[in-house]
Structure formats: structure tokens, C-alpha cells
Rosetta silent file (secondary structure, phi, psi, omega in degrees, C-alpha in Angstrom):
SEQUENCE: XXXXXXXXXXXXXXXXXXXXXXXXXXXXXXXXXXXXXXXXXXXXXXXXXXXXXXXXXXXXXXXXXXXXXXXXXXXXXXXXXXXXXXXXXXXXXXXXXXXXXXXXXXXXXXXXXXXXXXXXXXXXXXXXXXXXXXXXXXXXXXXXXXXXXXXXXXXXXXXXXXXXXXXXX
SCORE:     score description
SCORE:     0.000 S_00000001
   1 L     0.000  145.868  176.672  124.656  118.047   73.970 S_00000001
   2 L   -58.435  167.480  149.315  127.884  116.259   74.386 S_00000001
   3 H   -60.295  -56.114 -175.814  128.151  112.852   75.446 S_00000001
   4 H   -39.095  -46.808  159.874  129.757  113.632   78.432 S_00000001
   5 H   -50.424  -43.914  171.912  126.825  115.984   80.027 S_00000001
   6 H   -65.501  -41.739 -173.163  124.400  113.192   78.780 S_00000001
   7 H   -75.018  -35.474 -173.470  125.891  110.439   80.924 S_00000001
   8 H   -74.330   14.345 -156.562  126.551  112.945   83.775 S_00000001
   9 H  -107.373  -69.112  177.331  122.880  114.041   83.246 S_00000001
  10 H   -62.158  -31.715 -178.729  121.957  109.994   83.734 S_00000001
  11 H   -73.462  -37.050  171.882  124.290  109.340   86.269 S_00000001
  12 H   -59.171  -49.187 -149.035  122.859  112.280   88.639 S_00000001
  13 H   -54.513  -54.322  178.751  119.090  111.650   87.601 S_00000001
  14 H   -44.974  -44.234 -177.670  119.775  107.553   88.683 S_00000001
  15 H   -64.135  -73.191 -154.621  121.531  108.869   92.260 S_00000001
  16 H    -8.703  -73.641 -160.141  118.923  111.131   92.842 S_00000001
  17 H   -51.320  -40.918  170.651  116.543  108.761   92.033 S_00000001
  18 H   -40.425  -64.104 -159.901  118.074  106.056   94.056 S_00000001
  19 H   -41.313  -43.536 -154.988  118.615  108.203   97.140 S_00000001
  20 H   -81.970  -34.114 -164.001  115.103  109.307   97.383 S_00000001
  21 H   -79.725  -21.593 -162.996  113.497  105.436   96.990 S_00000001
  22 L   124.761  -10.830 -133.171  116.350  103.801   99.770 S_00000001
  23 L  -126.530   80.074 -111.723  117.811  101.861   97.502 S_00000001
  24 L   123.589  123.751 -167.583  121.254  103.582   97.305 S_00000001
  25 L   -91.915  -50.124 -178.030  123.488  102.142   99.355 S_00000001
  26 L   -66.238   13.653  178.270  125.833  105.505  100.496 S_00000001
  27 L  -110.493  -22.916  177.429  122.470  106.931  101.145 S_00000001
  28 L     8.796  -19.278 -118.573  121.478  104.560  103.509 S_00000001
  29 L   -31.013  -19.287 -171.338  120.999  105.486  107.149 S_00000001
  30 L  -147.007  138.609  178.421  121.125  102.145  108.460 S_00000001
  31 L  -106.262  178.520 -155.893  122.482   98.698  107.302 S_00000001
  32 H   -36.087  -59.538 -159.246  121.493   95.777  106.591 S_00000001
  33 H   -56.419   -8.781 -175.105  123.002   94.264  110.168 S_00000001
  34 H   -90.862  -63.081 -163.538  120.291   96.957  112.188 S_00000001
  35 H   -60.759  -33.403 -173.106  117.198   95.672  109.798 S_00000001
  36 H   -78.631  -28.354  168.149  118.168   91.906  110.529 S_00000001
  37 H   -55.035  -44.928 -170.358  118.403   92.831  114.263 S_00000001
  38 H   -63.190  -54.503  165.416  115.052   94.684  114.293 S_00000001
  39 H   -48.189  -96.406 -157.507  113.620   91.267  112.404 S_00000001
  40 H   -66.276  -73.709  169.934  114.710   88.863  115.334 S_00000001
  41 H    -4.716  -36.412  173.283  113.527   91.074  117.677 S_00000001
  42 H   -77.662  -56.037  176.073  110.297   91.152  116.131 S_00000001
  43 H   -56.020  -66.418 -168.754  110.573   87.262  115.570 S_00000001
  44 L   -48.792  -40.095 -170.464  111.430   86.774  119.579 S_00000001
  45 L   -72.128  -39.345 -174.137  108.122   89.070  120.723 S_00000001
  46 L   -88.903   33.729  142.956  105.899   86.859  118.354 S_00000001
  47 L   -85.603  -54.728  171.603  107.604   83.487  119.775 S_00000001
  48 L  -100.726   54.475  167.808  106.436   84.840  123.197 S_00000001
  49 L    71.404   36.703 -128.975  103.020   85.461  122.039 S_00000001
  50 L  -157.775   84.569  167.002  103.694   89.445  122.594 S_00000001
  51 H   -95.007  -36.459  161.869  101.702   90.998  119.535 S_00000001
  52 H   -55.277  -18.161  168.010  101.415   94.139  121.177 S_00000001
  53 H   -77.486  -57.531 -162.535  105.115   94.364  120.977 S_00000001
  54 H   -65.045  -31.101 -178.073  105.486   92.778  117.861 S_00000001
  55 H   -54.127  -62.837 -139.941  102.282   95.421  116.299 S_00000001
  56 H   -88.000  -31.106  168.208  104.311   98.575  117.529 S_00000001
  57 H   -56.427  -29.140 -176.847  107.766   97.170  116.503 S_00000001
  58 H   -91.585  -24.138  175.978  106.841   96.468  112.784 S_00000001
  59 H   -56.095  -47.276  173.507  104.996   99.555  112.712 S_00000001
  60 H   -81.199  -23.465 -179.950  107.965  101.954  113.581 S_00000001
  61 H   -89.451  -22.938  158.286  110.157   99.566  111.398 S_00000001
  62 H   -57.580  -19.769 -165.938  107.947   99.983  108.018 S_00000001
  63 H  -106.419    3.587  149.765  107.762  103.616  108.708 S_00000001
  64 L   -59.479  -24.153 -143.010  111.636  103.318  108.669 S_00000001
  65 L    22.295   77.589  173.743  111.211  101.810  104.938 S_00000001
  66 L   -38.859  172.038  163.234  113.518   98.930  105.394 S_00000001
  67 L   -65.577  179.236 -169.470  114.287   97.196  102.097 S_00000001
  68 L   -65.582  -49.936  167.017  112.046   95.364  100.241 S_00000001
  69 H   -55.732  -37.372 -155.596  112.927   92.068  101.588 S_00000001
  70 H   -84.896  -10.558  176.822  113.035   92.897  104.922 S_00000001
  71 H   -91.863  -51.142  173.041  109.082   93.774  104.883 S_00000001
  72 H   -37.088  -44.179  156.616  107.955   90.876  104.222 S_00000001
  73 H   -62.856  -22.766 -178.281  108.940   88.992  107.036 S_00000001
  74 H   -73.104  -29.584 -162.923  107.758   92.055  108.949 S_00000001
  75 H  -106.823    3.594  176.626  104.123   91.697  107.251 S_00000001
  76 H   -91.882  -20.753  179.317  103.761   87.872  107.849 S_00000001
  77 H   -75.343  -76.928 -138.438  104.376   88.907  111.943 S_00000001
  78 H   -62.745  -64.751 -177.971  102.149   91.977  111.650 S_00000001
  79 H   -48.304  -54.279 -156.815   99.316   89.800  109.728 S_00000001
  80 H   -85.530  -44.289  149.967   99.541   87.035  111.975 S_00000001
  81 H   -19.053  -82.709 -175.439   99.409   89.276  115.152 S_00000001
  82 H   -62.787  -17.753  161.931   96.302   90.570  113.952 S_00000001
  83 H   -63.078  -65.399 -171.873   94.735   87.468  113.366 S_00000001
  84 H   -28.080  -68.647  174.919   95.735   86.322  116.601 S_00000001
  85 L   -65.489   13.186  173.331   93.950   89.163  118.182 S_00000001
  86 L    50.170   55.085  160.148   90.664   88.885  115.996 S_00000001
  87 L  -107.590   73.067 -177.274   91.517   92.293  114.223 S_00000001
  88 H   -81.489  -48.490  163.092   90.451   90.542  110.795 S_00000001
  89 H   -44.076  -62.318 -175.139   90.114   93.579  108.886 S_00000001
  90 H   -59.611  -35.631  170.476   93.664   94.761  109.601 S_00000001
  91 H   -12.518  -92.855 -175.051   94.645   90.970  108.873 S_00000001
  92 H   -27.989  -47.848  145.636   93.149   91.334  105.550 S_00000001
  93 H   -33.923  -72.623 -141.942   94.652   94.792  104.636 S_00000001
  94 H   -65.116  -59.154 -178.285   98.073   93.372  105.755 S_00000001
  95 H   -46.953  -35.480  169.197   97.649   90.217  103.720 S_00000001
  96 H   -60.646  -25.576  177.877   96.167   91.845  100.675 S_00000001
  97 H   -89.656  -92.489 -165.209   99.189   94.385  100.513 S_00000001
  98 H   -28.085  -18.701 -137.642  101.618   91.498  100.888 S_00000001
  99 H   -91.749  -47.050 -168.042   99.511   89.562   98.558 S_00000001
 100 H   -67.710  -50.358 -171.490  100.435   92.018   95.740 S_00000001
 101 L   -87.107   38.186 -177.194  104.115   92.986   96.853 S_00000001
 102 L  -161.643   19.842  179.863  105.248   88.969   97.431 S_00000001
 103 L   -80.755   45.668  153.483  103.270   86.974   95.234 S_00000001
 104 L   -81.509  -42.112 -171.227  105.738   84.085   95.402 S_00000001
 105 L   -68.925   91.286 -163.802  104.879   83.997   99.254 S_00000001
 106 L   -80.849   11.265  170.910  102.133   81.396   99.250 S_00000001
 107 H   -62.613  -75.322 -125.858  101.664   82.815  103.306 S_00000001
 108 H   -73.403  -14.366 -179.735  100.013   85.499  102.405 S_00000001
 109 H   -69.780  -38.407 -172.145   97.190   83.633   99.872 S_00000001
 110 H   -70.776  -66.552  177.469   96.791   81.165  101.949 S_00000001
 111 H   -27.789  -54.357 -138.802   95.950   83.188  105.230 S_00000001
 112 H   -65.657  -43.376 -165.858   93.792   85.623  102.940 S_00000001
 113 H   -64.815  -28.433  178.214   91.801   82.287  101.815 S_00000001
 114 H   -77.058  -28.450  174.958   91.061   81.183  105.480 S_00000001
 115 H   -67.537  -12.526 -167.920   90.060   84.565  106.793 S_00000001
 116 H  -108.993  -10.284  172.339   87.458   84.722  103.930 S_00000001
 117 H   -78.967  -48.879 -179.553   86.576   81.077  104.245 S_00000001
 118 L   -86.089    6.192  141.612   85.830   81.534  107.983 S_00000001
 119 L   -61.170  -36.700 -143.137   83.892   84.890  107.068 S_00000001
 120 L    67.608   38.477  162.822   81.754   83.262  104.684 S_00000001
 121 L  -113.731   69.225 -147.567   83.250   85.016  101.794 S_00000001
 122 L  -102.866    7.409 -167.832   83.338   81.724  100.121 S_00000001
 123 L   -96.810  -76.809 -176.121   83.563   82.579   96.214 S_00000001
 124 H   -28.476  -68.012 -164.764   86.990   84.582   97.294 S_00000001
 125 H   -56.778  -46.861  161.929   88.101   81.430   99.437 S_00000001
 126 H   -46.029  -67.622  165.701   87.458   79.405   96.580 S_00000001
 127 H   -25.535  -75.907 -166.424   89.447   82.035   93.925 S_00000001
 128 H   -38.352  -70.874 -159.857   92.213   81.715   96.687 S_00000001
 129 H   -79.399   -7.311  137.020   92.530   78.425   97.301 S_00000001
 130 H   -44.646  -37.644  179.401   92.174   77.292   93.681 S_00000001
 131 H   -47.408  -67.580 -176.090   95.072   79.268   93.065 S_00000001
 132 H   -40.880  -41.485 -170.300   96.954   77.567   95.635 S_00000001
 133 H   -69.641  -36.977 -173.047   96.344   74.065   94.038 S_00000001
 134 H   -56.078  -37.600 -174.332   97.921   75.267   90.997 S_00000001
 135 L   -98.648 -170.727 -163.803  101.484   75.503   92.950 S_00000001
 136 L   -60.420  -32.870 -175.816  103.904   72.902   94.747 S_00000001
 137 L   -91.409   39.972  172.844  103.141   73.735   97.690 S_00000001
 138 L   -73.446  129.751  154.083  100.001   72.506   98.029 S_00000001
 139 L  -105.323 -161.212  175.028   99.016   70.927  100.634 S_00000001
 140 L   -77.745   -1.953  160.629   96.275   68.873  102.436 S_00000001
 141 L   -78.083  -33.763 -174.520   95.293   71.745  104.014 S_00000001
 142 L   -86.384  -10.619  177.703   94.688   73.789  100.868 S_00000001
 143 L   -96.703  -18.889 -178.537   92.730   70.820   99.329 S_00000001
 144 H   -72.587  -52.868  152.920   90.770   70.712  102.304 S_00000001
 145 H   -75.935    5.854  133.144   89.649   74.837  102.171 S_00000001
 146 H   -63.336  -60.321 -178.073   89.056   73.961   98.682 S_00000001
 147 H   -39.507  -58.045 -167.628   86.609   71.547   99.716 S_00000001
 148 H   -81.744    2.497 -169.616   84.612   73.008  102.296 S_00000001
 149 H   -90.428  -33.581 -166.456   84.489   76.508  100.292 S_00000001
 150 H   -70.777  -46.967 -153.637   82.958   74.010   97.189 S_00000001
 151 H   -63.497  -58.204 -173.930   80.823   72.594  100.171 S_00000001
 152 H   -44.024  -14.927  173.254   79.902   75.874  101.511 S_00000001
 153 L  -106.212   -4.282  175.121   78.629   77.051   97.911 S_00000001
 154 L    64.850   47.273  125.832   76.665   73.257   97.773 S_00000001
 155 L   -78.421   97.571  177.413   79.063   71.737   94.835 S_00000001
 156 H   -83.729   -5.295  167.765   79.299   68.799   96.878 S_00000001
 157 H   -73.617  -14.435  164.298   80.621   66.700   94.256 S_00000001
 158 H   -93.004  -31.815 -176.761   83.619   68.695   93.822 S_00000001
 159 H  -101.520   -2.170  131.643   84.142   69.190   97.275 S_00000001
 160 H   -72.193   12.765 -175.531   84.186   65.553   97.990 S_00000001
 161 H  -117.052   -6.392  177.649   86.657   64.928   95.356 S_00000001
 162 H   -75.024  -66.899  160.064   88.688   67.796   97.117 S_00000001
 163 H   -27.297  -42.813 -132.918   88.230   66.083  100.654 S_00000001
 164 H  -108.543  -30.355  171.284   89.444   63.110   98.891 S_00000001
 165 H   -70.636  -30.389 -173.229   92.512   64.556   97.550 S_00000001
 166 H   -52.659  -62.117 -173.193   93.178   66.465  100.831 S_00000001
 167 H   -51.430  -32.653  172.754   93.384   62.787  102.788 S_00000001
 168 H   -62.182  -22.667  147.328   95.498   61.502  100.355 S_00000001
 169 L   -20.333    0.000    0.000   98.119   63.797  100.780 S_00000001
């Protein structure tokens, strides 16, 4: 095969492929300026406490499939919603899927470690919130569900020295 036929070979396969994930910009259906709308819209229902809004708004906009970015903020609303409303399985779903596609987003670890700390799922809240310690943003909250998950498993000598960092903070 020629060159020519090869690159137009790569150049189709790459639209195609683009087109079909979203990621294509001329394939678009909607810009950016829609998804960012859709977002504070979303933001304003969960400001007034309105999780039934905010559930069925992120729900038709993931089944849009916004960009990549644009879910995230969608699954920390969505997540938080469902806490709010003591749906802690879908929490847990939402966070564990965010957990995977964001794990830069130290939201989504942290929630996951409090719903399993205030389950009693206290080896996980531990896992988590060890984790946590490792980056900057720890805070005295994260030394603090380190503690009581150490208490809650009876190291108590580690989870005083955990307490002790948490106050210090």
C-alpha cells in the first residue's frame, strides 16, 4: 500500500474512532458552554438542598456523556445527594466509580472512607484513610478516621498517636 492510503486509512480509523467515544469536537452535539450550564444548575439545586432535582439532573446529564471532566463534578453532587438521603449503597457505587475514574480527587476516598467507617467496615476505612495520610491534603479530619478505624479494630496505641496528630493539625 502507498503511503498515501495508509495515512488516509489512519486518519479515517482516528475520526471514526473519535466520533463514536465524544471526543471529536465537529461531532459534538453540544458545547462546552451547555455542559457548564447544566453543571451550575446542578450546583444551584444542591445549594438549595434539592437532591431530588439534583439526582434526576445528573442522571439525564451522564446519559448525555458529557466530557470527562464535566462528570466529575456531576458525581461529587450525585454521591453527596445520596448520602444526604441515606441511600449508602448508591453513595458507594457513585464514589467507587469516581474513585477509579478521578483518583487525584481526594473527595471521592475520603467520602468512601467515612461511609465504611460509619458501617463498620473498618479494615476498608482504615485502607482508605491510610491512603489519604500519604497526600497533602491531609487533614485533621483524615487523621482522626484514621484513629477511630485503628480504635474500632482495638490498636489503641496507634489510634492514639493518630488522635494526637489529628489535634495537632
Amino acid at each position: 500500500m502507498s503511503r498515501k492510503k495508509i495515512f488516509l486509512i489512519l486518519v479515517l480509523t482516528i475520526l471514526f474512532n473519535s466520533a463514536n467515544a465524544g471526543a471529536f469536537w465537529l461531532f459534538r452535539g453540544e458545547s462546552k458552554k451547555k455542559y457548564k450550564a447544566d453543571i451550575k444548575a446542578i450546583k444551584n439545586d444542591y445549594d438549595k438542598h434539592n437532591c431530588a432535582q439534583v439526582i434526576e439532573k445528573v442522571n439525564k446529564f451522564l446519559e448525555r456523556k458529557p466530557p470527562f471532566g464535566f462528570k466529575e463534578e456531576a458525581y461529587v453532587y450525585l454521591g453527596s445527594c445520596y448520602e444526604k438521603r441515606n441511600e449508602t449503597d448508591r453513595a458507594l457505587a457513585i464514589y467507587g466509580l469516581a474513585n477509579t475514574l478521578y483518583p487525584d480527587n481526594n473527595f471521592f476516598r475520603e467520602s468512601l472512607a467515612n461511609i465504611y467507617l460509619g458501617a463498620g467496615f473498618f479494615e476498608k476505612s482504615l485502607f482508605l484513610f491510610k491512603e489519604l495520610t500519604k497526600t497533602e491534603e491531609a487533614s485533621y479530619k483524615t487523621y482522626a478516621g484514621l484513629a477511630k478505624s485503628y480504635a474500632s479494630l482495638g490498636f489503641y496505641q496507634k489510634a492514639r498517636e493518630n488522635y494526637y496528630k489529628a489535634l495537632n493539625m
